[in-house]
Each structure stands twice: as structure tokens, then as C-alpha cells.
Amino acid sequence: MTEIIVVTSGKGGVGKTTTSASLATGLAKRGHKVAVIDFDVGLRNLDLIMGCERRVVYDFVNVIHNEATLKQALIRDKRLDNLYVLAASQTRDKDALTQEGVGRVLDELAADGFDFVICDSPAGIEKGAHLAMYFADRAVVVVNPEVSSVRDSDRILGLLASKTRHAERGDGPMKQHLLLTRYNPVRVEAGEMMSVKDVEEILGIPVLGVIPESEQVLAASNSGVPVIHDASSIAGQAYGDAVARLDGEEIELRFIDAPRKGFFKRMFGT
């Protein structure tokens, strides 16, 4: 059975597309057949991070408006044969997405045997964001550990609880996961950043993963390779852990504690 997972946030620039790319890649690396869809009509960044921007011929909107078939628009990943990308349109308006059209595309992916469909949502509460979450079975809420990001994500949790097909059917609360990005334990210890516990208590949903602040995330994005492919980076390892948890494994959180100072450093500050 196909599981639809929306990656969402209340605030822009928190790492949703990076997260969508790494979660989709990680699930595919574990043997699942995965499609990742860019719902950010007009901007389109997922194809850049996935390294397939030059291979986009048809997009999500073309499929919705029957200007292309889903098979024509899906782009197979160059590294993983069981991973596919459906790019957003750069030239159309957000109103080009329709609930009926999105539902039809998702049904077709299910019929084609996809295990997971990752919906990369735009930030906020506009139409694309609503449609990205409407059909979801699960949600990954991406948050930076700072007050405005947490506050805006609280509003998204309200929409997930009331404005989705899951809620309309009365199926009970949708399963929701918290993913913290750009986490810096040294700044947390200095009181400059909210802790994992702080964010978890405010939002009231379990933590799926904590992605440490890392220059390797930007470097990977700029090179068109999801950072989860970089097993030597702490961000790549943290995304790998998050994928394992998403896939049902129990793994302890890493990279959430500041490094301890050695004896001489404590004594002499060197």
C-alpha cells in the first residue's frame, strides 16, 4: 500500500526541500519504490537538489492538465533506479494545481506500485501547501530551533488536524513527526537556540530526527546530490537515522549534545 508523506513547515527557508530529497533518497536506498513531488509551483527547487534540472521536460502541472502522461513527466534518479522525481512548473501559477488533479496523480502512483510518495510542500498555508498536505497519511514538520519557526509550525499542526482528507474522514489524528534542522548544540548550551526538548514540548509531536548545522548541506545542494549520500557528513548520517526511524526502526538521537571539553581545555582554555 502506498504511503503519502508530506514534508511541511510554517516558515520558509528551514530546509524542507533538502529534507524531502534526503528522505526520498534514503527510503529508496532501503529498497522502497519512491516518488518525490515538488508542490512549489512557480519556484521549483527540488530538481536542482536532486541533480535532474536539465532533464525536466514535463512537470506536475502538465500531468494535472493532461498535457503529458505521468510516465512522461517522472524523472528517474541517476543513482537509484527505484527513485523518481516529479518537478514543479516554473512558469505556471499556483492555481494551476487542483485537488482533483493532485488526487488523480497520487492514485496513479499508487497503481504503479510506489511504496512512498514524498510531497515537498511550499511553506505556509497557500493553495500548494494545502494540496500537498490534503492527501497525506503522515506529516514531517520541519522546524529550525528558533521561536518564529516553532510558532509558525504550530499553525501548520492545526491545519493538519483539520484541513486534510484524513481529518474529513474522521480517521483520528494524522501521524506527525518533528524534524529539527540546523541544530547547533553549542548554541543551545549557551542559551542562543532552543533545545530539542523545548521544541518537542511546545509542538507536542515526537522527534523524527535532528539535523546538525553543517556546511556540507549547502555544498551537497549546490552540487545536486542529496546530502544523505554523503555518509562522511554528520548531516548525512542524521538524515540516515531519520529515514530509519521513518521506516520503523528505533534509533537513539545523535549530534544533540555539545562536545565535552578536555581537562586541559577546562583548566587553561586551550
mmCIF file of N, CA, C and O in Angstrom, residues 17-18 21-22 45-53 79 220-227:
data_model
loop_
_atom_site.group_PDB
_atom_site.id
_atom_site.type_symbol
_atom_site.label_atom_id
_atom_site.label_comp_id
_atom_site.label_asym_id
_atom_site.label_seq_id
_atom_site.Cartn_x
_atom_site.Cartn_y
_atom_site.Cartn_z
ATOM 1 N N THR A 17 12.917 21.259 1.305
ATOM 2 C CA THR A 17 13.273 20.581 0.060
ATOM 3 C C THR A 17 14.499 19.697 0.253
ATOM 4 O O THR A 17 14.550 18.575 -0.256
ATOM 5 N N THR A 18 15.470 20.165 0.992
ATOM 6 C CA THR A 18 16.624 19.335 1.349
ATOM 7 C C THR A 18 16.164 18.084 2.077
ATOM 8 O O THR A 18 16.639 16.974 1.815
ATOM 9 N N ALA A 21 14.258 15.658 -0.328
ATOM 10 C CA ALA A 21 15.213 14.946 -1.187
ATOM 11 C C ALA A 21 15.936 13.843 -0.419
ATOM 12 O O ALA A 21 16.092 12.724 -0.917
ATOM 13 N N SER A 22 16.352 14.146 0.804
ATOM 14 C CA SER A 22 17.101 13.149 1.576
ATOM 15 C C SER A 22 16.206 12.028 2.088
ATOM 16 O O SER A 22 16.621 10.860 2.106
ATOM 17 N N ASN A 45 12.579 24.015 -6.862
ATOM 18 C CA ASN A 45 13.950 23.808 -6.392
ATOM 19 C C ASN A 45 14.318 22.340 -6.224
ATOM 20 O O ASN A 45 15.505 22.005 -6.188
ATOM 21 N N LEU A 46 13.316 21.470 -6.108
ATOM 22 C CA LEU A 46 13.598 20.058 -5.839
ATOM 23 C C LEU A 46 14.488 19.443 -6.926
ATOM 24 O O LEU A 46 15.417 18.690 -6.619
ATOM 25 N N ASP A 47 14.215 19.780 -8.192
ATOM 26 C CA ASP A 47 15.004 19.198 -9.277
ATOM 27 C C ASP A 47 16.477 19.610 -9.201
ATOM 28 O O ASP A 47 17.368 18.845 -9.581
ATOM 29 N N LEU A 48 16.750 20.808 -8.673
ATOM 30 C CA LEU A 48 18.133 21.257 -8.504
ATOM 31 C C LEU A 48 18.847 20.416 -7.458
ATOM 32 O O LEU A 48 19.979 19.963 -7.659
ATOM 33 N N ILE A 49 18.196 20.208 -6.322
ATOM 34 C CA ILE A 49 18.808 19.447 -5.229
ATOM 35 C C ILE A 49 18.972 17.977 -5.603
ATOM 36 O O ILE A 49 19.929 17.322 -5.192
ATOM 37 N N MET A 50 18.042 17.475 -6.437
ATOM 38 C CA MET A 50 18.134 16.085 -6.887
ATOM 39 C C MET A 50 19.067 15.922 -8.092
ATOM 40 O O MET A 50 19.339 14.815 -8.532
ATOM 41 N N GLY A 51 19.551 17.038 -8.640
ATOM 42 C CA GLY A 51 20.500 16.984 -9.741
ATOM 43 C C GLY A 51 19.900 16.563 -11.069
ATOM 44 O O GLY A 51 20.587 15.979 -11.919
ATOM 45 N N CYS A 52 18.613 16.888 -11.285
ATOM 46 C CA CYS A 52 17.973 16.472 -12.541
ATOM 47 C C CYS A 52 17.337 17.646 -13.280
ATOM 48 O O CYS A 52 16.460 17.452 -14.124
ATOM 49 N N GLU A 53 17.763 18.872 -12.986
ATOM 50 C CA GLU A 53 17.112 20.060 -13.552
ATOM 51 C C GLU A 53 17.183 20.095 -15.085
ATOM 52 O O GLU A 53 16.276 20.604 -15.736
ATOM 53 N N ARG A 79 21.081 7.811 -9.713
ATOM 54 C CA ARG A 79 21.821 6.939 -8.799
ATOM 55 C C ARG A 79 20.998 5.742 -8.325
ATOM 56 O O ARG A 79 21.545 4.701 -7.996
ATOM 57 N N ALA A 220 26.268 20.053 -0.706
ATOM 58 C CA ALA A 220 25.575 18.961 -1.384
ATOM 59 C C ALA A 220 24.461 19.499 -2.276
ATOM 60 O O ALA A 220 24.295 19.073 -3.421
ATOM 61 N N SER A 221 23.685 20.459 -1.744
ATOM 62 C CA SER A 221 22.587 21.038 -2.521
ATOM 63 C C SER A 221 23.106 21.717 -3.785
ATOM 64 O O SER A 221 22.528 21.580 -4.871
ATOM 65 N N ASN A 222 24.198 22.445 -3.651
ATOM 66 C CA ASN A 222 24.767 23.153 -4.806
ATOM 67 C C ASN A 222 25.307 22.203 -5.871
ATOM 68 O O ASN A 222 25.375 22.559 -7.052
ATOM 69 N N SER A 223 25.677 21.002 -5.453
ATOM 70 C CA SER A 223 26.215 20.035 -6.417
ATOM 71 C C SER A 223 25.138 19.086 -6.946
ATOM 72 O O SER A 223 25.438 18.207 -7.754
ATOM 73 N N GLY A 224 23.893 19.258 -6.500
ATOM 74 C CA GLY A 224 22.805 18.430 -6.995
ATOM 75 C C GLY A 224 22.841 17.001 -6.492
ATOM 76 O O GLY A 224 22.390 16.080 -7.168
ATOM 77 N N VAL A 225 23.352 16.831 -5.262
ATOM 78 C CA VAL A 225 23.421 15.499 -4.654
ATOM 79 C C VAL A 225 22.826 15.589 -3.248
ATOM 80 O O VAL A 225 23.377 16.287 -2.395
ATOM 81 N N PRO A 226 21.703 14.914 -2.976
ATOM 82 C CA PRO A 226 21.135 14.968 -1.623
ATOM 83 C C PRO A 226 22.177 14.591 -0.574
ATOM 84 O O PRO A 226 22.942 13.628 -0.762
ATOM 85 N N VAL A 227 22.238 15.344 0.511
ATOM 86 C CA VAL A 227 23.314 15.192 1.490
ATOM 87 C C VAL A 227 23.332 13.811 2.134
ATOM 88 O O VAL A 227 24.371 13.357 2.628
#
